[in-house]
XYZ file of C-alpha atoms in Angstrom:
557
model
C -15.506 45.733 44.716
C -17.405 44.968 41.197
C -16.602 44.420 37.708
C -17.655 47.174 35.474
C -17.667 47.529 31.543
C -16.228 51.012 30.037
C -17.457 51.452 26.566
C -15.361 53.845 24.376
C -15.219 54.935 20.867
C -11.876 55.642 18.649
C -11.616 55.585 14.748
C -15.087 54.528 14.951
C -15.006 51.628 16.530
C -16.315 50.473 19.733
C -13.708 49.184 21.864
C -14.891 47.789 25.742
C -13.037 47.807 28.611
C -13.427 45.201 31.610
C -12.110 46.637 35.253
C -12.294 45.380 38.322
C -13.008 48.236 40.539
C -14.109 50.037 43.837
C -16.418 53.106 45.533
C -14.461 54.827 49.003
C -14.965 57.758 50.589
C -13.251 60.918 50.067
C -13.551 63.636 52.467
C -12.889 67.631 51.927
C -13.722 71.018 52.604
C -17.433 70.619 51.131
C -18.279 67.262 52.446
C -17.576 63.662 51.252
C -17.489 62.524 47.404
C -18.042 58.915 46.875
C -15.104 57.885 43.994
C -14.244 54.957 42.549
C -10.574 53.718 41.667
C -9.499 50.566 38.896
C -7.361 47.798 40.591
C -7.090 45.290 38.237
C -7.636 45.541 34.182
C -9.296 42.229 33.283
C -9.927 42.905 29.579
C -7.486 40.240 28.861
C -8.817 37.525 30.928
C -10.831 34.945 29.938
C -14.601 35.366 30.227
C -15.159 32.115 32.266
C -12.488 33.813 34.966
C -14.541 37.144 34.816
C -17.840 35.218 35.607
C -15.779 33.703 38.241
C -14.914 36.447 39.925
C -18.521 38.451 39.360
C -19.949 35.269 41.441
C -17.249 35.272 44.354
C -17.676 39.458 44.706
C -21.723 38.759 44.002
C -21.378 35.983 48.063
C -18.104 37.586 49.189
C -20.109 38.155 52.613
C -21.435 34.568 52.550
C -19.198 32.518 52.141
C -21.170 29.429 53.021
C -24.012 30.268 50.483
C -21.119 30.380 47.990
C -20.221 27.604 48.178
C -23.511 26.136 47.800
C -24.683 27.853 44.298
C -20.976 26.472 43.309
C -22.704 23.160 43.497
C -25.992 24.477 41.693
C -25.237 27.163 39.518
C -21.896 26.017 37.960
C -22.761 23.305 35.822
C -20.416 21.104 32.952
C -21.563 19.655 29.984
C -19.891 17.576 27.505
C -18.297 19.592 24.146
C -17.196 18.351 21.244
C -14.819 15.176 20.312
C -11.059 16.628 20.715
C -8.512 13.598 21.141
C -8.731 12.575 17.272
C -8.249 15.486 15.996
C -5.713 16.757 18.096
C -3.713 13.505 17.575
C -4.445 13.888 13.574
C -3.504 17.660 13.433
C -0.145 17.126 14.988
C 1.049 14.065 13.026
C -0.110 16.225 9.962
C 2.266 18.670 11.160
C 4.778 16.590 11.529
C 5.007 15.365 8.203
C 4.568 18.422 6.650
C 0.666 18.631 5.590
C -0.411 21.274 7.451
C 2.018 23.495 5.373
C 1.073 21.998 2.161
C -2.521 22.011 2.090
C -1.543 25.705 3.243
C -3.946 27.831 5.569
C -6.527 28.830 2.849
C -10.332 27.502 3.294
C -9.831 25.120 0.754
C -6.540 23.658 2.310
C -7.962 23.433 5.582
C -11.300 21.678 4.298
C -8.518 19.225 2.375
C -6.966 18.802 5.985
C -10.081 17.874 7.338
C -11.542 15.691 4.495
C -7.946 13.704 5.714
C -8.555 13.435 9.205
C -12.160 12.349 9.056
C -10.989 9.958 6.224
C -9.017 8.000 9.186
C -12.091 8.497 11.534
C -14.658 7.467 9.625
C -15.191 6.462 5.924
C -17.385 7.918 3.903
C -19.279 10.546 1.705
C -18.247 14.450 1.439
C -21.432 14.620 3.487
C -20.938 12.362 6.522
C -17.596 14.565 6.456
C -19.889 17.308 7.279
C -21.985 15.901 10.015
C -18.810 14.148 11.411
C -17.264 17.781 11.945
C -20.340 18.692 14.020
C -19.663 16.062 16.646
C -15.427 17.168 16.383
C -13.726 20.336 17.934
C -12.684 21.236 13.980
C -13.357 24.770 14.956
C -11.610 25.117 17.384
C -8.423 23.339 16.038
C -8.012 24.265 12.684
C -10.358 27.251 13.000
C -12.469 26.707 9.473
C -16.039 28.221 9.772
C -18.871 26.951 8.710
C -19.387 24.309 5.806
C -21.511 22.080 3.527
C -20.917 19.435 1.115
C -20.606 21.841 -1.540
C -17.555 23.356 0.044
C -15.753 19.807 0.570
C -16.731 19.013 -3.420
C -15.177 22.833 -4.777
C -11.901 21.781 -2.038
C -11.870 18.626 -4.652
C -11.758 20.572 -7.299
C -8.810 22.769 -5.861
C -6.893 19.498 -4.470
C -6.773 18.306 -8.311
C -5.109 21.398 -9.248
C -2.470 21.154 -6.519
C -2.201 18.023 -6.416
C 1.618 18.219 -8.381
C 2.776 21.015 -6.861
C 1.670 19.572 -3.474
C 3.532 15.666 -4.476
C 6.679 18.209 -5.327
C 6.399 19.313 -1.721
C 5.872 16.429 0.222
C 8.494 14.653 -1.591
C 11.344 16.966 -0.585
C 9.776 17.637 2.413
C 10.058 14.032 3.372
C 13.285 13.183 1.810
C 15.035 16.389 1.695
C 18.545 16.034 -0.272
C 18.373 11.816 -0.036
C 15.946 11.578 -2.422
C 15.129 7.476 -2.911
C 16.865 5.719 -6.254
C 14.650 2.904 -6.266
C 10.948 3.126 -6.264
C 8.200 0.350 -5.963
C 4.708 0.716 -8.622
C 1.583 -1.148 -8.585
C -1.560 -0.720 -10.509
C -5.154 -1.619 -9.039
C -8.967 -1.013 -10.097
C -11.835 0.312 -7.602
C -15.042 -0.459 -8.704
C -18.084 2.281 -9.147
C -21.738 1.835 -8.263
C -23.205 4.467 -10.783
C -22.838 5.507 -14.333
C -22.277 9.061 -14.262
C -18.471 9.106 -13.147
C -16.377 10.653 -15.583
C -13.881 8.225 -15.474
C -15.665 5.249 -15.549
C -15.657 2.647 -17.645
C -15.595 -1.349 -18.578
C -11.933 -2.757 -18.352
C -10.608 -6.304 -16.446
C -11.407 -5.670 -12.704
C -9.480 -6.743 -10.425
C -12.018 -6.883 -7.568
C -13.868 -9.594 -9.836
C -17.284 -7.783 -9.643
C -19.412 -8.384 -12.754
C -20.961 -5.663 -14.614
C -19.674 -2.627 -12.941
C -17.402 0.048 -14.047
C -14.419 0.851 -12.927
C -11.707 3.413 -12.307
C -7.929 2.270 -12.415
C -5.214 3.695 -9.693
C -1.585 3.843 -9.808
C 0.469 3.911 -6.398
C 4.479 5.008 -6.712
C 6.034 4.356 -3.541
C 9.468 4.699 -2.118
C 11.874 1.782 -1.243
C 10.339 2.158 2.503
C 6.658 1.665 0.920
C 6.407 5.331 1.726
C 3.570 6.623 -1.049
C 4.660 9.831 -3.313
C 2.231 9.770 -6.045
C -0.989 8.365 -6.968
C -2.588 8.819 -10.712
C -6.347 7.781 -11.481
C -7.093 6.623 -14.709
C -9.902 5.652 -17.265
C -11.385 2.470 -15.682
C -10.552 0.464 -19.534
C -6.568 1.458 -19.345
C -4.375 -1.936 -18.991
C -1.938 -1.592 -16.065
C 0.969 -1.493 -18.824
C -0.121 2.043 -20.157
C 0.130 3.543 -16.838
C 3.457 2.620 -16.563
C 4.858 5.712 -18.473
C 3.383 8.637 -16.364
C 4.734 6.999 -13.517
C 8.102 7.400 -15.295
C 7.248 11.298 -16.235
C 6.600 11.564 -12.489
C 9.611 10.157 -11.061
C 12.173 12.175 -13.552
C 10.255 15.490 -14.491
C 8.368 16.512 -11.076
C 10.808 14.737 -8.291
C 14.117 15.733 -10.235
C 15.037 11.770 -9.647
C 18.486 10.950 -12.272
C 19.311 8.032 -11.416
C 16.270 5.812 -10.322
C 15.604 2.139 -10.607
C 11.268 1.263 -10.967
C 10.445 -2.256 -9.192
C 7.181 -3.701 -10.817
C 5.681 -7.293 -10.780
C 5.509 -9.324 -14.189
C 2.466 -7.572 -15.250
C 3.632 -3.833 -15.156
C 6.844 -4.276 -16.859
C 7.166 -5.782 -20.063
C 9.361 -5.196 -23.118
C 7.655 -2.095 -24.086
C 8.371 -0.562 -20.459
C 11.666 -1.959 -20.517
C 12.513 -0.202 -23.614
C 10.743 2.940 -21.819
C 12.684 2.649 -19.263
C 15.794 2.893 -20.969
C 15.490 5.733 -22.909
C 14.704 7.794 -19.856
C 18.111 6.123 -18.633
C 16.505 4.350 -15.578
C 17.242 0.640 -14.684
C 14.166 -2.150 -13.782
C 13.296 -4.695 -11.326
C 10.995 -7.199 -12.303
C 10.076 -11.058 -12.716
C 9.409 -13.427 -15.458
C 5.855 -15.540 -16.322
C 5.836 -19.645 -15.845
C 5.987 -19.765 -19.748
C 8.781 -17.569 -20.229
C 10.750 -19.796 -17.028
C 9.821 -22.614 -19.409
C 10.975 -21.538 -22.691
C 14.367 -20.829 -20.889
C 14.365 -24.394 -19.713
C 14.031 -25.951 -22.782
C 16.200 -23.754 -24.767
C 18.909 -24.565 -22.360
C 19.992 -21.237 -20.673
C 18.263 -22.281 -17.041
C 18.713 -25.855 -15.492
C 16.112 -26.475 -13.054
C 18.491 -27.966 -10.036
C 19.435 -24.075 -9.968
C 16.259 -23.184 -8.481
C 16.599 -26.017 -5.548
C 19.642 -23.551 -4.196
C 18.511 -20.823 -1.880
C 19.545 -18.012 -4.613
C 21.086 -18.254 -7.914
C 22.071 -15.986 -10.246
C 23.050 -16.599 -13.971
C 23.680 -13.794 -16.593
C 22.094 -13.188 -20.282
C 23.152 -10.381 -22.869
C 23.712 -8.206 -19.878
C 19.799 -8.899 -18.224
C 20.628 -10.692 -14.552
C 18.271 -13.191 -13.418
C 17.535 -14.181 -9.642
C 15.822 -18.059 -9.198
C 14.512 -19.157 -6.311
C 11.808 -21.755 -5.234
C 10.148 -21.225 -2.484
C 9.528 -24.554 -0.760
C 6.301 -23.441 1.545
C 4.408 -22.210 -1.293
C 5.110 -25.228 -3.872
C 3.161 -27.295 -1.132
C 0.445 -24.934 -0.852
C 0.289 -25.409 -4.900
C 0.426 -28.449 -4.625
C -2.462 -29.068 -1.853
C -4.414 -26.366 -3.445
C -4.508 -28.333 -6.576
C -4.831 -31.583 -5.403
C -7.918 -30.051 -3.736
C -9.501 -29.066 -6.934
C -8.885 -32.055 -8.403
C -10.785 -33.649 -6.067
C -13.571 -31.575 -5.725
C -14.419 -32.616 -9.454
C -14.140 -36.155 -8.568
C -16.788 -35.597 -5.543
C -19.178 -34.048 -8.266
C -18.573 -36.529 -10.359
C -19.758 -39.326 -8.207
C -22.580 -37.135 -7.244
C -23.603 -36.929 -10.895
C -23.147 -40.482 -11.623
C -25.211 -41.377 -8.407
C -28.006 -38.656 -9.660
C -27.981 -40.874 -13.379
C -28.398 -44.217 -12.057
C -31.179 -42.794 -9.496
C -33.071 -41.481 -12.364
C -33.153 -43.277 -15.469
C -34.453 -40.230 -17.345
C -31.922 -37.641 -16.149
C -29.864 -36.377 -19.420
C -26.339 -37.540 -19.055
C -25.648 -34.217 -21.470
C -26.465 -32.007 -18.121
C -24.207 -33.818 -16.209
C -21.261 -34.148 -17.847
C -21.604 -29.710 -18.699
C -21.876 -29.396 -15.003
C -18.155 -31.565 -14.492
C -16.796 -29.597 -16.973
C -18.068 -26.421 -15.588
C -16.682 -27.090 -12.706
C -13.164 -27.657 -14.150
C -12.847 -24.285 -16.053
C -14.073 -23.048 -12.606
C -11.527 -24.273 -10.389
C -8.450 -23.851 -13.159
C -7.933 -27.997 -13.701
C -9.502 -28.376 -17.131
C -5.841 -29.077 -18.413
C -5.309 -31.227 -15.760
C -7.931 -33.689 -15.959
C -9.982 -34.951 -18.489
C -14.036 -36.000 -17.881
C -15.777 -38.132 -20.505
C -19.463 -39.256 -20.029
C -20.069 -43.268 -20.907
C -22.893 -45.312 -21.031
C -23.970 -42.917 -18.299
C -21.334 -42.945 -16.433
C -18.577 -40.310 -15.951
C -15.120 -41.015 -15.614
C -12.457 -38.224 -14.714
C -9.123 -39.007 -15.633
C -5.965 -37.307 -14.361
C -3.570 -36.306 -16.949
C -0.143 -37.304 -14.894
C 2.211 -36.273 -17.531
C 0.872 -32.924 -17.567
C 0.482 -33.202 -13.569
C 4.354 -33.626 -12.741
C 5.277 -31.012 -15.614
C 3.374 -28.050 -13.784
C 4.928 -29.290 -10.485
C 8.416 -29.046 -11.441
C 7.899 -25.053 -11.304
C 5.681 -25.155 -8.221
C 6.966 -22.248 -5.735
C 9.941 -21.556 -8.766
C 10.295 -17.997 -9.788
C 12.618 -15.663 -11.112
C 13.302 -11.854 -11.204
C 14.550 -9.756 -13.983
C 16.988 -6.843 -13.796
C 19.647 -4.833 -15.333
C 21.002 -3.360 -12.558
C 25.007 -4.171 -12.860
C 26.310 -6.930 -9.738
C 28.031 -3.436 -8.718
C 25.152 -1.672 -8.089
C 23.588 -4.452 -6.347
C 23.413 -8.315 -5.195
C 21.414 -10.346 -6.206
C 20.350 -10.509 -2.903
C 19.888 -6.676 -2.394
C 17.166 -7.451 -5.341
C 15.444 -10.472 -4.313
C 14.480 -8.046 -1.627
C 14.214 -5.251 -3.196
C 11.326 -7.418 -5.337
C 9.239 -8.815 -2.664
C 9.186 -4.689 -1.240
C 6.346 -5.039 -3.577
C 4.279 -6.706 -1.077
C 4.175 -3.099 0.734
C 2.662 -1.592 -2.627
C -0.249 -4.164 -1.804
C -0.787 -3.923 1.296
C -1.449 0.109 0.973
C -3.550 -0.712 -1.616
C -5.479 -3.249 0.763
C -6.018 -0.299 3.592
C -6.726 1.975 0.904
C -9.482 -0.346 -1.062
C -10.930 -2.733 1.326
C -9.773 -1.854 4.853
C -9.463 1.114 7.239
C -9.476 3.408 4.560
C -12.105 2.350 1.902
C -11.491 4.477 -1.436
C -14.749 2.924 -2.275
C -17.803 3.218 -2.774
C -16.611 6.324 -4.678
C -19.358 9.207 -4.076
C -18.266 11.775 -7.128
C -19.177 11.973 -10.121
C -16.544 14.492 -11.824
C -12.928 13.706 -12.930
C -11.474 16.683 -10.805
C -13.020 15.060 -7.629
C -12.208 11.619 -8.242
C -8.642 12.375 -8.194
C -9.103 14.621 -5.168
C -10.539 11.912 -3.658
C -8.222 8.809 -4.145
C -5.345 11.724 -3.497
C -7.118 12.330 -0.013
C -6.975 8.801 0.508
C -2.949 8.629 0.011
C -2.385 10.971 2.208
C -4.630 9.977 4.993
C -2.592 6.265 4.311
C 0.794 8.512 5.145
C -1.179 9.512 8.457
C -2.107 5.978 9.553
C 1.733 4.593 8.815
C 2.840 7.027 11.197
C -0.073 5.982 13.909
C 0.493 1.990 12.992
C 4.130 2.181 13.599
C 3.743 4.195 16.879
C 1.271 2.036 18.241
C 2.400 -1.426 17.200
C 3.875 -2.687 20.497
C 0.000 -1.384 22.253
C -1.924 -4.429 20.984
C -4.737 -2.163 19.508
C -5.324 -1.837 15.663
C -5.301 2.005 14.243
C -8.982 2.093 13.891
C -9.554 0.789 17.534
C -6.728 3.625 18.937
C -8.929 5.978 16.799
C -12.253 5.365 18.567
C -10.852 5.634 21.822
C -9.609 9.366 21.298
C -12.829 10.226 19.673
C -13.663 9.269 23.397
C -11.751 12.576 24.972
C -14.174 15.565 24.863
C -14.179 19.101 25.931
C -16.042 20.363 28.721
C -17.830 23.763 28.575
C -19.056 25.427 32.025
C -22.469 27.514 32.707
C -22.408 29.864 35.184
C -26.550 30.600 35.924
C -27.435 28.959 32.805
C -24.971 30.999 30.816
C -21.679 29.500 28.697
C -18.500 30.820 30.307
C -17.090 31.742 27.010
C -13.542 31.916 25.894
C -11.954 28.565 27.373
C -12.912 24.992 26.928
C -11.713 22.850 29.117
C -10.223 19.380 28.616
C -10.089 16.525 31.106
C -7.101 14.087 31.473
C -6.885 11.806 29.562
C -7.464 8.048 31.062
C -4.280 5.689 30.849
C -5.147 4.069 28.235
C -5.869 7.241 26.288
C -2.685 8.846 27.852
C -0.784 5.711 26.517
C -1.951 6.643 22.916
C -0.708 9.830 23.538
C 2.856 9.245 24.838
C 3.597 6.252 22.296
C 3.287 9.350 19.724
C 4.814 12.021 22.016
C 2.104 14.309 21.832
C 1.021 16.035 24.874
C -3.074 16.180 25.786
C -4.451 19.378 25.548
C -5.654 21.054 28.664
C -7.711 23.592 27.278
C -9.228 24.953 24.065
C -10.311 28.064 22.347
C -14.183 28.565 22.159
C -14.916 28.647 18.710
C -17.590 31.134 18.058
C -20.186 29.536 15.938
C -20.578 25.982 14.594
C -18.960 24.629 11.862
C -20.767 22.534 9.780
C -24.008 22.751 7.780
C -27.020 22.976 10.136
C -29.039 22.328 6.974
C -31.594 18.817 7.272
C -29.642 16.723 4.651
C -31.508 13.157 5.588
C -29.932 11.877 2.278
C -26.533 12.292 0.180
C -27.283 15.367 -2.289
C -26.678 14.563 -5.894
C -22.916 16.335 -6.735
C -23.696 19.481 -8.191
C-alpha cells in the first residue's frame, strides 16, 4: 500500500487528488500485468492524518523501528495563545458583536481591537504585535495587518458607530426597551497637542497643563452602557446633556424615558430640555440650594434625621436623607484639616522664635496656603502677631456646615404613581454604576488613556472600542465573581492555553492544530462561562500581523 497524488486539470484549474492505494498481480493469457486499485480517497482528510499514515505504511514491516522514530521524528511545539480569544470571541457572540461589527475586514479588525483591549492596553500597534503571539487567524480568520489597517478600522467604526448603538440596543433589550437611563460626564486627559479634539477645559483628573477630551456614558437602569459621545475637551458637562437626549428619543425610539444625572448634569436649563422632549428627571440639589430651602421655610431639618422623607413643591418631589456614616467621615475629615494647619502653625511659630531674622510675612502666606489647600479657609481664621501666629476656629460657622453633614436631597418629577420615593432614592445612587465604568474605563483594566490618535474619527473609534470591550468584561466579572480571581488575572491565565502544532521529519503536519486540556483551574474559567475548550483548530495559512521592524509607535498617518 502507498499514498499517491493524482493531478488533474478541468476548467483550467488544477485540482489534486490524494488515494490511498495498491500494486497486485494480474495474470492472463500473455503473462502477468502489475495493476494498481484505490481503497480509500483521502483528499478530505487532514494533512497531519495523511503524514500519519505515509509513516505507518513507510515501517509497516517494522514495527519496533516505528515506534522508535515516533519518539524522534514526531515532534510538538508550542502555537499560538488560544484560551483568550476563544473565551472573548464567544462572549462577543453572545451579546451580539460578532454580528454587528459584521464579517468585513474592517469589522473583524474592530472585533479584535476589542478583545486585545481586555488583554492588554495599549496602542493600535501593540494591537498588532499582540495578534502575533494570539491564534487571531485562526479564529476570526483576518489576514495579515499593520497599524495602518487598525487606524482606517477607526475611521470606519466612527461611521457605524450609530447604526451599530441602534443594533446593540435592540439586540440587547429587544421589545423591553429601559424607561429610565443613568448619564455621567468625565474628562481623559491627552499627552500631545495634535489631537483634534483637544483642548483646555476643568479636568477632572486634576492634571495641570494638559488638554483634554470630554466623554459622555448613557447607561441603562442595570448600568448596562448604550452610548458613549466624545467631545471638545473645553465643553462643560451641562452642554452634553442634550445629545444624550437626541440619542435616547431619535436613535433608540425611547417615548417615555426618565434621565438620572447627579447635581452637576442637570440643571434648570436641562430640566426645561427635558421637558419639551416630554421626558421626566432624576436628580439632586447643591448644599446652598438645601440651605436656601431651610431658611425660606419649605424644609425643616429634623426631616432629614428620618430614614426617608418626602415633601412636595409646585409639583417637583423631593427625597431627604442623611446619611449618618458619611456625616462622621465629614466630620473627621475636617477636623483633620483643621488640625493639620494648627501643626504648621506651631511649626512656623517655632521656626520665628529660632531665628530672629526669619520674615513673619513668609510664614503666615504659608498658613494661609495651606488653608485654601485643604478647603478650611472659611473655617478658621490665622493672624500673625508680634511674631506669633494664632489660628482661630470660627465655631459659629463650624456647627452651621455640620448641620448638613451626610444631608442630601434628590429632585424629581416623576408623579408618586410612577414611583416611590424609595424606587428613586435608588434609582439615584444607580449612578454609582455610571462611575464605576468610567473607573475601569479611565484608570483601571481598561485604560482609555494615554490616548494614541491624533484624528477626531479615531478618537471616537477609540473610546467606542473601549465601551464595548467594558460590555465584554461585565459579562466575564459577573461569571467569575464567586472564583476569587479579578478579570484581568482570569485573562492571563487563558492567554496561558496554547495550540500545539506537530512535525513529522522536520515538516508541519498542516491542516489541524491541536489543543491540550485545559488545567482545572483554566477548565473552571471555562465552565463558570459555559463555554466548552476547543480541541482543535484550523491552521491558518500565513501570519497575521505586520512582520515589519516597528521598534517604536509610528506617527498616525
Amino acid at each position: 500500500m502507498y499514498i499517491e497524488r493524482v493531478k488533474s486539470r478541468q476548467g483550467g484549474k488544477v485540482y489534486t487528488q490524494i488515494l490511498l492505494r495498491e500494486s497486485y498481480r494480474e495474470r492472463g493469457e500473455n503473462g502477468s500485468k502489475v495493476k494498481k486499485r484505490t481503497l480509500l480517497n483521502l483528499t478530505k482528510y487532514p494533512e497531519a492524518v495523511i503524514q500519519a499514515i505515509v509513516l505507518a505504511l513507510k515501517h509497516k514491516d517494522n514495527p519496533q523501528e516505528l515506534e522508535h522514530l515516533l519518539g524522534s521524528s514526531v515532534k510538538q511545539k508550542q502555537g499560538r495563545s488560544v484560551g483568550a480569544v476563544w473565551v472573548l470571541l464567544h462572549l462577543c457572540r453572545k451579546l451580539g458583536l460578532d454580528a454587528i461589527v459584521g464579517t468585513s475586514r474592517n469589522g473583524l479588525l474592530c472585533l479584535w481591537m476589542i478583545m486585545a483591549r481586555l488583554i492588554e492596553q495599549g496602542s493600535r500597534l501593540s494591537a498588532v504585535r499582540l495578534a502575533e503571539e494570539h491564534a487571531v487567524g485562526e479564529l476570526l480568520g483576518v489576514d495579515s495587518f499593520t497599524e495602518d489597517d487598525l487606524y482606517q478600522a477607526l475611521d470606519w467604526l466612527c461611521e457605524q458607530q450609530d447604526a451599530m448603538e441602534q443594533k446593540l440596543f435592540r439586540h440587547t433589550f429587544g421589545d423591553h426597551a429601559p424607561t429610565l437611563f443613568l448619564y455621567d460626564v468625565t474628562s481623559s486627559y491627552l499627552e500631545g497637542d495634535h489631537n483634534e479634539l483637544g483642548d483646555w477645559g476643568y479636568n477632572r483628573d486634576k492634571k495641570r497643563g494638559k488638554k483634554q477630551i470630554v466623554i459622555g456614558l448613557l447607561c441603562s437602569d442595570d448600568g448596562t452602557p448604550v452610548s458613549v459621545r466624545v467631545f471638545q475637551g473645553n465643553t462643560t458637562g451641562l452642554k452634553t446633556f442634550g445629545a444624550q437626549i437626541e440619542t435616547t428619543a431619535r436613535h433608540f425610539g425611547c417615548q417615555r424615558v426618565t434621565m438620572v444625572g447627579d447635581r452637576g448634569m442637570i440643571k434648570s436649563a436641562q430640566v426645561e430640555e427635558l421637558q419639551s422632549a416630554g421626558f421626566h428627571y432624576i436628580t439632586a440639589i447643591t448644599k446652598p440650594q438645601i440651605r436656601a430651602m431651610l431658611n425660606s421655610g419649605v424644609l425643616q431639618l429634623g426631616l432629614f434625621d428620618r430614614d426617608l422623607c418626602e415633601i412636595e413643591q409646585h409639583g417637583v418631589r423631593y427625597i431627604l436623607r442623611r446619611n449618618p456614616i458619611r456625616a462622621a467621615e465629614l466630620a473627621a475629615s475636617r477636623e483633620q484639616r483643621i488640625r493639620a494647619v494648627q501643626v504648621l502653625a506651631r511649626e512656623q511659630n517655632r521656626y520665628l522664635a529660632e531665628h530672629p531674622r526669619a520674615d513673619e510675612a513668609i510664614a503666615i502666606r504659608k498658613v494661609w496656603e495651606k488653608e485654601a489647600r485643604l478647603g478650611v479657609d472659611e473655617c478658621i481664621k490665622a493672624t500673625c502677631t508680634n511674631r506669633t501666629i494664632t489660628v482661630q476656629v470660627n465655631e459659629a460657622y463650624l456647627a452651621e456646615v455640620e448641620e448638613l453633614d451626610g444631608c442630601y436631597a434628590i429632585k424629581t418629577d416623576l408623579p408618586a404613581e410612577a414611583a416611590s420615593m424609595k424606587t428613586v432614592h435608588d434609582r439615584y445612587k444607580d449612578l454609582i454604576q455610571v462611575e464605576q465604568a468610567f473607573r475601569t474605563c479611565k484608570t483601571g483594566h481598561l485604560e482609555v488613556r494615554p490616548i494614541y490618535v491624533r484624528k477626531e474619527s479615531r478618537t471616537r473609534g477609540h473610546v467606542f472600542v473601549v465601551m464595548l470591550a467594558y460590555l465584554v468584561r461585565q459579562k466575564l466579572a459577573a461569571a467569575w465573581r464567586d472564583l476569587d480571581l479579578t478579570v484581568e488575572e482570569g485573562l492571563k491565565k487563558l492567554t496561558s492555553l496554547c495550540a500545539m502544532e506537530q512535525e513529522i521529519d522536520g515538516q508541519q503536519t498542516g491542516g489541524v492544530l491541536s489543543v491540550p486540556k485545559p488545567r482545572p483551574s483554566l477548565a473552571a474559567l471555562f465552565s463558570a462561562l459555559a463555554i466548552t475548550p476547543p480541541s482543535a483548530l484550523p491552521r491558518s495559512h500565513g501570519h497575521v500581523a505586520s512582520r515589519k521592524k516597528l521598534p517604536t509607535r509610528r506617527k498616525e498617518k
